[in-house]
Amino acid sequence: MAGGAGGATGRPPLTERRRAETRREIAEEAVRLFAAKGVAAVTAEDIASASGVSTRTLWRYFRSKEECVRPLLTTGLDLLTDRLRDSSGDHHSLAEAILSLQQDDDATPRLRALADLLRLCRDEPGLRAVWLEAHYDAEATFATMIADRTGRPAGDLAVRVEAGVLNTALRIGVEEWASRADRPGGASFAETVTRALRMVEGLGSSPPGGGLRSGGAGR
């Protein structure tokens, strides 16, 4: 039996999906132009024209031309948070969610685009600022997930520290993976990020992200 808009199927409403698709299409064109010409030489009008939207529409979605790439920069974070939300009842750990991406065919082209973009970020301060802002914003999401799984408040200092450590390990792991992703035989996204997470497991009285590992209360 068919559900209402975004109802029984669990899928977002059509308008929401279309907005997400438009943002992603703009991001892909922005990256293509930035890679070909450099960020300084590309205007918002160039990106809008290449994307088939008006400049006014582009500004409704993004605050700056550099921010146009954000839907691609948050690919790894989006994939992980979506997977963790889907598996919340199974109490999957963050590492398990990352490893499961190796089996996700849909993730492969998105992660490839992310690697290309992160290499571009190294020489473009404006793009790097968007990358760091995306991770800053993600910290609250991780804190909420830890809080939900442990029964502690999201604003609890320990929860916030765990979220910050997880977030930093993820960011550095993704950057390390992207720097080597174009080399033959390099470690996968899942392998590299999982390795980064394991490096911080021994810090503190309990493993960072312990709330993401189990459904019980923290120690």
mmCIF file with all atom_site columns, C-alpha atoms in Angstrom:
data_model
loop_
_atom_site.group_PDB
_atom_site.id
_atom_site.type_symbol
_atom_site.label_atom_id
_atom_site.label_alt_id
_atom_site.label_comp_id
_atom_site.label_asym_id
_atom_site.label_entity_id
_atom_site.label_seq_id
_atom_site.pdbx_PDB_ins_code
_atom_site.Cartn_x
_atom_site.Cartn_y
_atom_site.Cartn_z
_atom_site.occupancy
_atom_site.B_iso_or_equiv
_atom_site.pdbx_formal_charge
_atom_site.auth_seq_id
_atom_site.auth_comp_id
_atom_site.auth_asym_id
_atom_site.auth_atom_id
_atom_site.pdbx_PDB_model_num
ATOM 1   C CA . MET A 1 1   ? 0.000  0.000  0.000   1.00 0.00 ? 1   MET A CA 1
ATOM 2   C CA . ALA A 1 2   ? 1.503  3.321  -1.028  1.00 0.00 ? 2   ALA A CA 1
ATOM 3   C CA . GLY A 1 3   ? 2.435  5.779  1.686   1.00 0.00 ? 3   GLY A CA 1
ATOM 4   C CA . GLY A 1 4   ? 2.079  9.543  1.698   1.00 0.00 ? 4   GLY A CA 1
ATOM 5   C CA . ALA A 1 5   ? 4.904  11.923 0.915   1.00 0.00 ? 5   ALA A CA 1
ATOM 6   C CA . GLY A 1 6   ? 7.911  10.355 2.524   1.00 0.00 ? 6   GLY A CA 1
ATOM 7   C CA . GLY A 1 7   ? 5.549  8.140  4.559   1.00 0.00 ? 7   GLY A CA 1
ATOM 8   C CA . ALA A 1 8   ? 5.494  4.333  4.606   1.00 0.00 ? 8   ALA A CA 1
ATOM 9   C CA . THR A 1 9   ? 8.498  3.985  2.322   1.00 0.00 ? 9   THR A CA 1
ATOM 10  C CA . GLY A 1 10  ? 10.707 5.992  4.686   1.00 0.00 ? 10  GLY A CA 1
ATOM 11  C CA . ARG A 1 11  ? 11.980 8.024  1.724   1.00 0.00 ? 11  ARG A CA 1
ATOM 12  C CA . PRO A 1 12  ? 12.126 11.832 1.851   1.00 0.00 ? 12  PRO A CA 1
ATOM 13  C CA . PRO A 1 13  ? 9.336  13.688 0.033   1.00 0.00 ? 13  PRO A CA 1
ATOM 14  C CA . LEU A 1 14  ? 9.899  14.237 -3.691  1.00 0.00 ? 14  LEU A CA 1
ATOM 15  C CA . THR A 1 15  ? 10.558 17.958 -3.258  1.00 0.00 ? 15  THR A CA 1
ATOM 16  C CA . GLU A 1 16  ? 13.200 17.248 -0.617  1.00 0.00 ? 16  GLU A CA 1
ATOM 17  C CA . ARG A 1 17  ? 14.871 14.625 -2.801  1.00 0.00 ? 17  ARG A CA 1
ATOM 18  C CA . ARG A 1 18  ? 14.826 17.000 -5.757  1.00 0.00 ? 18  ARG A CA 1
ATOM 19  C CA . ARG A 1 19  ? 16.439 19.730 -3.684  1.00 0.00 ? 19  ARG A CA 1
ATOM 20  C CA . ALA A 1 20  ? 19.169 17.322 -2.596  1.00 0.00 ? 20  ALA A CA 1
ATOM 21  C CA . GLU A 1 21  ? 19.724 16.269 -6.220  1.00 0.00 ? 21  GLU A CA 1
ATOM 22  C CA . THR A 1 22  ? 19.957 19.909 -7.324  1.00 0.00 ? 22  THR A CA 1
ATOM 23  C CA . ARG A 1 23  ? 22.495 20.679 -4.596  1.00 0.00 ? 23  ARG A CA 1
ATOM 24  C CA . ARG A 1 24  ? 24.558 17.665 -5.609  1.00 0.00 ? 24  ARG A CA 1
ATOM 25  C CA . GLU A 1 25  ? 24.435 18.601 -9.305  1.00 0.00 ? 25  GLU A CA 1
ATOM 26  C CA . ILE A 1 26  ? 25.590 22.129 -8.502  1.00 0.00 ? 26  ILE A CA 1
ATOM 27  C CA . ALA A 1 27  ? 28.384 20.716 -6.329  1.00 0.00 ? 27  ALA A CA 1
ATOM 28  C CA . GLU A 1 28  ? 29.593 18.420 -9.104  1.00 0.00 ? 28  GLU A CA 1
ATOM 29  C CA . GLU A 1 29  ? 29.710 21.268 -11.612 1.00 0.00 ? 29  GLU A CA 1
ATOM 30  C CA . ALA A 1 30  ? 31.475 23.535 -9.116  1.00 0.00 ? 30  ALA A CA 1
ATOM 31  C CA . VAL A 1 31  ? 34.168 20.926 -8.506  1.00 0.00 ? 31  VAL A CA 1
ATOM 32  C CA . ARG A 1 32  ? 34.626 20.371 -12.240 1.00 0.00 ? 32  ARG A CA 1
ATOM 33  C CA . LEU A 1 33  ? 35.063 24.106 -12.841 1.00 0.00 ? 33  LEU A CA 1
ATOM 34  C CA . PHE A 1 34  ? 37.315 24.642 -9.829  1.00 0.00 ? 34  PHE A CA 1
ATOM 35  C CA . ALA A 1 35  ? 39.562 21.764 -10.891 1.00 0.00 ? 35  ALA A CA 1
ATOM 36  C CA . ALA A 1 36  ? 39.784 23.040 -14.466 1.00 0.00 ? 36  ALA A CA 1
ATOM 37  C CA . LYS A 1 37  ? 40.224 26.775 -13.802 1.00 0.00 ? 37  LYS A CA 1
ATOM 38  C CA . GLY A 1 38  ? 41.037 27.271 -10.139 1.00 0.00 ? 38  GLY A CA 1
ATOM 39  C CA . VAL A 1 39  ? 38.633 28.684 -7.581  1.00 0.00 ? 39  VAL A CA 1
ATOM 40  C CA . ALA A 1 40  ? 39.598 32.339 -8.132  1.00 0.00 ? 40  ALA A CA 1
ATOM 41  C CA . ALA A 1 41  ? 38.796 32.204 -11.853 1.00 0.00 ? 41  ALA A CA 1
ATOM 42  C CA . VAL A 1 42  ? 35.312 30.707 -11.412 1.00 0.00 ? 42  VAL A CA 1
ATOM 43  C CA . THR A 1 43  ? 32.270 32.867 -10.642 1.00 0.00 ? 43  THR A CA 1
ATOM 44  C CA . ALA A 1 44  ? 28.924 31.953 -9.157  1.00 0.00 ? 44  ALA A CA 1
ATOM 45  C CA . GLU A 1 45  ? 27.422 32.773 -12.555 1.00 0.00 ? 45  GLU A CA 1
ATOM 46  C CA . ASP A 1 46  ? 29.739 30.200 -14.159 1.00 0.00 ? 46  ASP A CA 1
ATOM 47  C CA . ILE A 1 47  ? 28.613 27.511 -11.726 1.00 0.00 ? 47  ILE A CA 1
ATOM 48  C CA . ALA A 1 48  ? 24.933 28.370 -12.134 1.00 0.00 ? 48  ALA A CA 1
ATOM 49  C CA . SER A 1 49  ? 25.166 28.304 -15.920 1.00 0.00 ? 49  SER A CA 1
ATOM 50  C CA . ALA A 1 50  ? 26.990 24.960 -15.945 1.00 0.00 ? 50  ALA A CA 1
ATOM 51  C CA . SER A 1 51  ? 24.391 23.536 -13.553 1.00 0.00 ? 51  SER A CA 1
ATOM 52  C CA . GLY A 1 52  ? 21.418 24.746 -15.578 1.00 0.00 ? 52  GLY A CA 1
ATOM 53  C CA . VAL A 1 53  ? 20.022 26.936 -12.791 1.00 0.00 ? 53  VAL A CA 1
ATOM 54  C CA . SER A 1 54  ? 19.734 30.684 -12.321 1.00 0.00 ? 54  SER A CA 1
ATOM 55  C CA . THR A 1 55  ? 22.219 32.571 -10.168 1.00 0.00 ? 55  THR A CA 1
ATOM 56  C CA . ARG A 1 56  ? 19.330 33.459 -7.852  1.00 0.00 ? 56  ARG A CA 1
ATOM 57  C CA . THR A 1 57  ? 18.572 29.751 -7.398  1.00 0.00 ? 57  THR A CA 1
ATOM 58  C CA . LEU A 1 58  ? 22.223 29.029 -6.648  1.00 0.00 ? 58  LEU A CA 1
ATOM 59  C CA . TRP A 1 59  ? 22.232 31.665 -3.902  1.00 0.00 ? 59  TRP A CA 1
ATOM 60  C CA . ARG A 1 60  ? 19.123 30.096 -2.372  1.00 0.00 ? 60  ARG A CA 1
ATOM 61  C CA . TYR A 1 61  ? 21.102 26.896 -1.879  1.00 0.00 ? 61  TYR A CA 1
ATOM 62  C CA . PHE A 1 62  ? 24.560 28.237 -0.994  1.00 0.00 ? 62  PHE A CA 1
ATOM 63  C CA . ARG A 1 63  ? 26.060 31.273 0.728   1.00 0.00 ? 63  ARG A CA 1
ATOM 64  C CA . SER A 1 64  ? 29.222 31.438 -1.390  1.00 0.00 ? 64  SER A CA 1
ATOM 65  C CA . LYS A 1 65  ? 30.704 29.860 -4.488  1.00 0.00 ? 65  LYS A CA 1
ATOM 66  C CA . GLU A 1 66  ? 33.093 27.831 -2.308  1.00 0.00 ? 66  GLU A CA 1
ATOM 67  C CA . GLU A 1 67  ? 30.188 26.452 -0.285  1.00 0.00 ? 67  GLU A CA 1
ATOM 68  C CA . CYS A 1 68  ? 28.748 24.959 -3.474  1.00 0.00 ? 68  CYS A CA 1
ATOM 69  C CA . VAL A 1 69  ? 31.050 21.964 -2.937  1.00 0.00 ? 69  VAL A CA 1
ATOM 70  C CA . ARG A 1 70  ? 29.708 21.182 0.546   1.00 0.00 ? 70  ARG A CA 1
ATOM 71  C CA . PRO A 1 71  ? 27.306 18.385 -0.553  1.00 0.00 ? 71  PRO A CA 1
ATOM 72  C CA . LEU A 1 72  ? 30.335 16.469 -1.824  1.00 0.00 ? 72  LEU A CA 1
ATOM 73  C CA . LEU A 1 73  ? 32.597 17.355 1.097   1.00 0.00 ? 73  LEU A CA 1
ATOM 74  C CA . THR A 1 74  ? 30.057 15.896 3.522   1.00 0.00 ? 74  THR A CA 1
ATOM 75  C CA . THR A 1 75  ? 29.751 12.629 1.560   1.00 0.00 ? 75  THR A CA 1
ATOM 76  C CA . GLY A 1 76  ? 31.680 10.538 4.081   1.00 0.00 ? 76  GLY A CA 1
ATOM 77  C CA . LEU A 1 77  ? 29.925 12.107 7.063   1.00 0.00 ? 77  LEU A CA 1
ATOM 78  C CA . ASP A 1 78  ? 26.506 11.707 5.461   1.00 0.00 ? 78  ASP A CA 1
ATOM 79  C CA . LEU A 1 79  ? 27.117 8.060  4.593   1.00 0.00 ? 79  LEU A CA 1
ATOM 80  C CA . LEU A 1 80  ? 28.296 7.277  8.104   1.00 0.00 ? 80  LEU A CA 1
ATOM 81  C CA . THR A 1 81  ? 25.545 9.114  9.960   1.00 0.00 ? 81  THR A CA 1
ATOM 82  C CA . ASP A 1 82  ? 22.881 7.592  7.720   1.00 0.00 ? 82  ASP A CA 1
ATOM 83  C CA . ARG A 1 83  ? 24.286 4.117  8.324   1.00 0.00 ? 83  ARG A CA 1
ATOM 84  C CA . LEU A 1 84  ? 24.469 4.657  12.070  1.00 0.00 ? 84  LEU A CA 1
ATOM 85  C CA . ARG A 1 85  ? 20.887 5.919  12.204  1.00 0.00 ? 85  ARG A CA 1
ATOM 86  C CA . ASP A 1 86  ? 19.709 2.909  10.178  1.00 0.00 ? 86  ASP A CA 1
ATOM 87  C CA . SER A 1 87  ? 21.541 0.510  12.497  1.00 0.00 ? 87  SER A CA 1
ATOM 88  C CA . SER A 1 88  ? 20.808 2.231  15.799  1.00 0.00 ? 88  SER A CA 1
ATOM 89  C CA . GLY A 1 89  ? 18.618 -0.648 16.950  1.00 0.00 ? 89  GLY A CA 1
ATOM 90  C CA . ASP A 1 90  ? 21.438 -3.107 16.252  1.00 0.00 ? 90  ASP A CA 1
ATOM 91  C CA . HIS A 1 91  ? 23.936 -1.092 18.343  1.00 0.00 ? 91  HIS A CA 1
ATOM 92  C CA . HIS A 1 92  ? 26.513 -1.187 15.567  1.00 0.00 ? 92  HIS A CA 1
ATOM 93  C CA . SER A 1 93  ? 29.786 0.523  16.334  1.00 0.00 ? 93  SER A CA 1
ATOM 94  C CA . LEU A 1 94  ? 31.096 3.384  14.247  1.00 0.00 ? 94  LEU A CA 1
ATOM 95  C CA . ALA A 1 95  ? 33.881 1.149  12.961  1.00 0.00 ? 95  ALA A CA 1
ATOM 96  C CA . GLU A 1 96  ? 31.335 -1.455 11.828  1.00 0.00 ? 96  GLU A CA 1
ATOM 97  C CA . ALA A 1 97  ? 29.375 1.238  10.009  1.00 0.00 ? 97  ALA A CA 1
ATOM 98  C CA . ILE A 1 98  ? 32.541 2.379  8.229   1.00 0.00 ? 98  ILE A CA 1
ATOM 99  C CA . LEU A 1 99  ? 33.526 -1.138 7.241   1.00 0.00 ? 99  LEU A CA 1
ATOM 100 C CA . SER A 1 100 ? 30.052 -1.736 5.834   1.00 0.00 ? 100 SER A CA 1
ATOM 101 C CA . LEU A 1 101 ? 30.688 1.043  3.314   1.00 0.00 ? 101 LEU A CA 1
ATOM 102 C CA . GLN A 1 102 ? 33.086 -1.315 1.534   1.00 0.00 ? 102 GLN A CA 1
ATOM 103 C CA . GLN A 1 103 ? 30.021 -3.279 0.472   1.00 0.00 ? 103 GLN A CA 1
ATOM 104 C CA . ASP A 1 104 ? 28.072 -0.164 -0.570  1.00 0.00 ? 104 ASP A CA 1
ATOM 105 C CA . ASP A 1 105 ? 28.245 0.104  -4.362  1.00 0.00 ? 105 ASP A CA 1
ATOM 106 C CA . ASP A 1 106 ? 26.526 3.488  -4.289  1.00 0.00 ? 106 ASP A CA 1
ATOM 107 C CA . ALA A 1 107 ? 29.246 4.891  -2.035  1.00 0.00 ? 107 ALA A CA 1
ATOM 108 C CA . THR A 1 108 ? 32.093 4.198  -4.470  1.00 0.00 ? 108 THR A CA 1
ATOM 109 C CA . PRO A 1 109 ? 31.590 7.033  -7.019  1.00 0.00 ? 109 PRO A CA 1
ATOM 110 C CA . ARG A 1 110 ? 30.671 9.451  -4.249  1.00 0.00 ? 110 ARG A CA 1
ATOM 111 C CA . LEU A 1 111 ? 33.815 8.622  -2.302  1.00 0.00 ? 111 LEU A CA 1
ATOM 112 C CA . ARG A 1 112 ? 35.913 8.935  -5.460  1.00 0.00 ? 112 ARG A CA 1
ATOM 113 C CA . ALA A 1 113 ? 34.563 12.451 -5.992  1.00 0.00 ? 113 ALA A CA 1
ATOM 114 C CA . LEU A 1 114 ? 35.273 13.249 -2.335  1.00 0.00 ? 114 LEU A CA 1
ATOM 115 C CA . ALA A 1 115 ? 38.908 12.186 -2.715  1.00 0.00 ? 115 ALA A CA 1
ATOM 116 C CA . ASP A 1 116 ? 39.370 14.418 -5.771  1.00 0.00 ? 116 ASP A CA 1
ATOM 117 C CA . LEU A 1 117 ? 37.812 17.361 -3.956  1.00 0.00 ? 117 LEU A CA 1
ATOM 118 C CA . LEU A 1 118 ? 39.873 16.952 -0.790  1.00 0.00 ? 118 LEU A CA 1
ATOM 119 C CA . ARG A 1 119 ? 43.066 17.000 -2.828  1.00 0.00 ? 119 ARG A CA 1
ATOM 120 C CA . LEU A 1 120 ? 41.862 20.286 -4.308  1.00 0.00 ? 120 LEU A CA 1
ATOM 121 C CA . CYS A 1 121 ? 41.170 21.633 -0.799  1.00 0.00 ? 121 CYS A CA 1
ATOM 122 C CA . ARG A 1 122 ? 44.851 21.416 0.114   1.00 0.00 ? 122 ARG A CA 1
ATOM 123 C CA . ASP A 1 123 ? 45.673 24.380 -2.135  1.00 0.00 ? 123 ASP A CA 1
ATOM 124 C CA . GLU A 1 124 ? 42.395 26.294 -1.844  1.00 0.00 ? 124 GLU A CA 1
ATOM 125 C CA . PRO A 1 125 ? 41.829 27.975 1.555   1.00 0.00 ? 125 PRO A CA 1
ATOM 126 C CA . GLY A 1 126 ? 38.201 28.789 0.755   1.00 0.00 ? 126 GLY A CA 1
ATOM 127 C CA . LEU A 1 127 ? 37.359 25.147 0.089   1.00 0.00 ? 127 LEU A CA 1
ATOM 128 C CA . ARG A 1 128 ? 39.338 24.019 3.117   1.00 0.00 ? 128 ARG A CA 1
ATOM 129 C CA . ALA A 1 129 ? 37.285 26.369 5.289   1.00 0.00 ? 129 ALA A CA 1
ATOM 130 C CA . VAL A 1 130 ? 34.083 24.724 4.049   1.00 0.00 ? 130 VAL A CA 1
ATOM 131 C CA . TRP A 1 131 ? 35.530 21.272 4.855   1.00 0.00 ? 131 TRP A CA 1
ATOM 132 C CA . LEU A 1 132 ? 36.419 22.310 8.403   1.00 0.00 ? 132 LEU A CA 1
ATOM 133 C CA . GLU A 1 133 ? 33.030 23.964 8.916   1.00 0.00 ? 133 GLU A CA 1
ATOM 134 C CA . ALA A 1 134 ? 31.276 20.769 7.803   1.00 0.00 ? 134 ALA A CA 1
ATOM 135 C CA . HIS A 1 135 ? 33.146 18.819 10.475  1.00 0.00 ? 135 HIS A CA 1
ATOM 136 C CA . TYR A 1 136 ? 32.431 21.443 13.106  1.00 0.00 ? 136 TYR A CA 1
ATOM 137 C CA . ASP A 1 137 ? 28.722 21.132 12.340  1.00 0.00 ? 137 ASP A CA 1
ATOM 138 C CA . ALA A 1 138 ? 28.930 17.320 12.410  1.00 0.00 ? 138 ALA A CA 1
ATOM 139 C CA . GLU A 1 139 ? 30.172 17.329 16.000  1.00 0.00 ? 139 GLU A CA 1
ATOM 140 C CA . ALA A 1 140 ? 26.687 18.059 17.329  1.00 0.00 ? 140 ALA A CA 1
ATOM 141 C CA . THR A 1 141 ? 25.295 15.132 15.316  1.00 0.00 ? 141 THR A CA 1
ATOM 142 C CA . PHE A 1 142 ? 27.821 12.736 16.813  1.00 0.00 ? 142 PHE A CA 1
ATOM 143 C CA . ALA A 1 143 ? 27.153 14.082 20.313  1.00 0.00 ? 143 ALA A CA 1
ATOM 144 C CA . THR A 1 144 ? 23.436 13.435 19.838  1.00 0.00 ? 144 THR A CA 1
ATOM 145 C CA . MET A 1 145 ? 24.102 9.867  18.663  1.00 0.00 ? 145 MET A CA 1
ATOM 146 C CA . ILE A 1 146 ? 26.351 9.156  21.655  1.00 0.00 ? 146 ILE A CA 1
ATOM 147 C CA . ALA A 1 147 ? 23.790 10.679 24.008  1.00 0.00 ? 147 ALA A CA 1
ATOM 148 C CA . ASP A 1 148 ? 20.957 8.621  22.522  1.00 0.00 ? 148 ASP A CA 1
ATOM 149 C CA . ARG A 1 149 ? 22.909 5.399  22.927  1.00 0.00 ? 149 ARG A CA 1
ATOM 150 C CA . THR A 1 150 ? 24.110 6.028  26.470  1.00 0.00 ? 150 THR A CA 1
ATOM 151 C CA . GLY A 1 151 ? 21.237 7.935  28.029  1.00 0.00 ? 151 GLY A CA 1
ATOM 152 C CA . ARG A 1 152 ? 23.466 10.903 28.810  1.00 0.00 ? 152 ARG A CA 1
ATOM 153 C CA . PRO A 1 153 ? 22.666 14.517 27.823  1.00 0.00 ? 153 PRO A CA 1
ATOM 154 C CA . ALA A 1 154 ? 24.123 15.674 24.499  1.00 0.00 ? 154 ALA A CA 1
ATOM 155 C CA . GLY A 1 155 ? 25.567 18.699 26.303  1.00 0.00 ? 155 GLY A CA 1
ATOM 156 C CA . ASP A 1 156 ? 27.451 16.558 28.844  1.00 0.00 ? 156 ASP A CA 1
ATOM 157 C CA . LEU A 1 157 ? 31.169 17.401 28.786  1.00 0.00 ? 157 LEU A CA 1
ATOM 158 C CA . ALA A 1 158 ? 32.230 13.765 28.383  1.00 0.00 ? 158 ALA A CA 1
ATOM 159 C CA . VAL A 1 159 ? 29.782 13.277 25.497  1.00 0.00 ? 159 VAL A CA 1
ATOM 160 C CA . ARG A 1 160 ? 31.032 16.413 23.762  1.00 0.00 ? 160 ARG A CA 1
ATOM 161 C CA . VAL A 1 161 ? 34.664 15.350 24.199  1.00 0.00 ? 161 VAL A CA 1
ATOM 162 C CA . GLU A 1 162 ? 33.915 11.884 22.804  1.00 0.00 ? 162 GLU A CA 1
ATOM 163 C CA . ALA A 1 163 ? 32.151 13.462 19.843  1.00 0.00 ? 163 ALA A CA 1
ATOM 164 C CA . GLY A 1 164 ? 35.073 15.824 19.252  1.00 0.00 ? 164 GLY A CA 1
ATOM 165 C CA . VAL A 1 165 ? 37.661 13.044 19.368  1.00 0.00 ? 165 VAL A CA 1
ATOM 166 C CA . LEU A 1 166 ? 35.595 10.902 16.992  1.00 0.00 ? 166 LEU A CA 1
ATOM 167 C CA . ASN A 1 167 ? 35.111 13.821 14.652  1.00 0.00 ? 167 ASN A CA 1
ATOM 168 C CA . THR A 1 168 ? 38.807 14.711 14.563  1.00 0.00 ? 168 THR A CA 1
ATOM 169 C CA . ALA A 1 169 ? 39.847 11.096 14.018  1.00 0.00 ? 169 ALA A CA 1
ATOM 170 C CA . LEU A 1 170 ? 37.349 10.830 11.175  1.00 0.00 ? 170 LEU A CA 1
ATOM 171 C CA . ARG A 1 171 ? 38.520 14.050 9.534   1.00 0.00 ? 171 ARG A CA 1
ATOM 172 C CA . ILE A 1 172 ? 42.210 13.139 9.685   1.00 0.00 ? 172 ILE A CA 1
ATOM 173 C CA . GLY A 1 173 ? 41.486 9.590  8.543   1.00 0.00 ? 173 GLY A CA 1
ATOM 174 C CA . VAL A 1 174 ? 39.506 10.805 5.534   1.00 0.00 ? 174 VAL A CA 1
ATOM 175 C CA . GLU A 1 175 ? 42.222 13.331 4.645   1.00 0.00 ? 175 GLU A CA 1
ATOM 176 C CA . GLU A 1 176 ? 44.880 10.621 4.858   1.00 0.00 ? 176 GLU A CA 1
ATOM 177 C CA . TRP A 1 177 ? 42.817 8.314  2.645   1.00 0.00 ? 177 TRP A CA 1
ATOM 178 C CA . ALA A 1 178 ? 42.207 11.069 0.077   1.00 0.00 ? 178 ALA A CA 1
ATOM 179 C CA . SER A 1 179 ? 45.915 11.909 -0.132  1.00 0.00 ? 179 SER A CA 1
ATOM 180 C CA . ARG A 1 180 ? 46.648 8.311  -1.181  1.00 0.00 ? 180 ARG A CA 1
ATOM 181 C CA . ALA A 1 181 ? 43.441 7.346  -2.966  1.00 0.00 ? 181 ALA A CA 1
ATOM 182 C CA . ASP A 1 182 ? 44.933 7.849  -6.432  1.00 0.00 ? 182 ASP A CA 1
ATOM 183 C CA . ARG A 1 183 ? 47.827 5.458  -5.770  1.00 0.00 ? 183 ARG A CA 1
ATOM 184 C CA . PRO A 1 184 ? 47.552 1.832  -6.916  1.00 0.00 ? 184 PRO A CA 1
ATOM 185 C CA . GLY A 1 185 ? 46.963 -0.612 -4.090  1.00 0.00 ? 185 GLY A CA 1
ATOM 186 C CA . GLY A 1 186 ? 46.188 2.087  -1.532  1.00 0.00 ? 186 GLY A CA 1
ATOM 187 C CA . ALA A 1 187 ? 44.107 1.362  1.546   1.00 0.00 ? 187 ALA A CA 1
ATOM 188 C CA . SER A 1 188 ? 40.360 1.798  1.172   1.00 0.00 ? 188 SER A CA 1
ATOM 189 C CA . PHE A 1 189 ? 38.284 4.539  2.788   1.00 0.00 ? 189 PHE A CA 1
ATOM 190 C CA . ALA A 1 190 ? 36.975 2.075  5.381   1.00 0.00 ? 190 ALA A CA 1
ATOM 191 C CA . GLU A 1 191 ? 40.392 0.642  6.221   1.00 0.00 ? 191 GLU A CA 1
ATOM 192 C CA . THR A 1 192 ? 42.069 4.036  6.613   1.00 0.00 ? 192 THR A CA 1
ATOM 193 C CA . VAL A 1 193 ? 39.342 5.658  8.697   1.00 0.00 ? 193 VAL A CA 1
ATOM 194 C CA . THR A 1 194 ? 38.938 2.581  10.911  1.00 0.00 ? 194 THR A CA 1
ATOM 195 C CA . ARG A 1 195 ? 42.699 2.629  11.536  1.00 0.00 ? 195 ARG A CA 1
ATOM 196 C CA . ALA A 1 196 ? 42.481 6.283  12.588  1.00 0.00 ? 196 ALA A CA 1
ATOM 197 C CA . LEU A 1 197 ? 39.648 5.501  15.004  1.00 0.00 ? 197 LEU A CA 1
ATOM 198 C CA . ARG A 1 198 ? 41.566 2.631  16.575  1.00 0.00 ? 198 ARG A CA 1
ATOM 199 C CA . MET A 1 199 ? 44.480 4.976  17.281  1.00 0.00 ? 199 MET A CA 1
ATOM 200 C CA . VAL A 1 200 ? 42.342 6.936  19.756  1.00 0.00 ? 200 VAL A CA 1
ATOM 201 C CA . GLU A 1 201 ? 40.534 4.027  21.399  1.00 0.00 ? 201 GLU A CA 1
ATOM 202 C CA . GLY A 1 202 ? 42.864 3.989  24.392  1.00 0.00 ? 202 GLY A CA 1
ATOM 203 C CA . LEU A 1 203 ? 42.428 7.649  25.336  1.00 0.00 ? 203 LEU A CA 1
ATOM 204 C CA . GLY A 1 204 ? 40.472 8.503  28.484  1.00 0.00 ? 204 GLY A CA 1
ATOM 205 C CA . SER A 1 205 ? 38.691 6.235  30.927  1.00 0.00 ? 205 SER A CA 1
ATOM 206 C CA . SER A 1 206 ? 36.582 4.678  28.169  1.00 0.00 ? 206 SER A CA 1
ATOM 207 C CA . PRO A 1 207 ? 37.040 4.401  24.399  1.00 0.00 ? 207 PRO A CA 1
ATOM 208 C CA . PRO A 1 208 ? 36.110 7.573  22.498  1.00 0.00 ? 208 PRO A CA 1
ATOM 209 C CA . GLY A 1 209 ? 32.748 6.949  20.934  1.00 0.00 ? 209 GLY A CA 1
ATOM 210 C CA . GLY A 1 210 ? 32.003 4.250  23.468  1.00 0.00 ? 210 GLY A CA 1
ATOM 211 C CA . GLY A 1 211 ? 28.437 5.454  23.307  1.00 0.00 ? 211 GLY A CA 1
ATOM 212 C CA . LEU A 1 212 ? 28.412 4.540  19.652  1.00 0.00 ? 212 LEU A CA 1
ATOM 213 C CA . ARG A 1 213 ? 29.579 1.036  20.431  1.00 0.00 ? 213 ARG A CA 1
ATOM 214 C CA . SER A 1 214 ? 26.789 -0.085 22.675  1.00 0.00 ? 214 SER A CA 1
ATOM 215 C CA . GLY A 1 215 ? 23.275 0.737  23.637  1.00 0.00 ? 215 GLY A CA 1
ATOM 216 C CA . GLY A 1 216 ? 23.904 0.697  27.375  1.00 0.00 ? 216 GLY A CA 1
ATOM 217 C CA . ALA A 1 217 ? 24.729 3.578  29.627  1.00 0.00 ? 217 ALA A CA 1
ATOM 218 C CA . GLY A 1 218 ? 28.256 4.876  29.858  1.00 0.00 ? 218 GLY A CA 1
ATOM 219 C CA . ARG A 1 219 ? 30.543 3.838  32.669  1.00 0.00 ? 219 ARG A CA 1
#
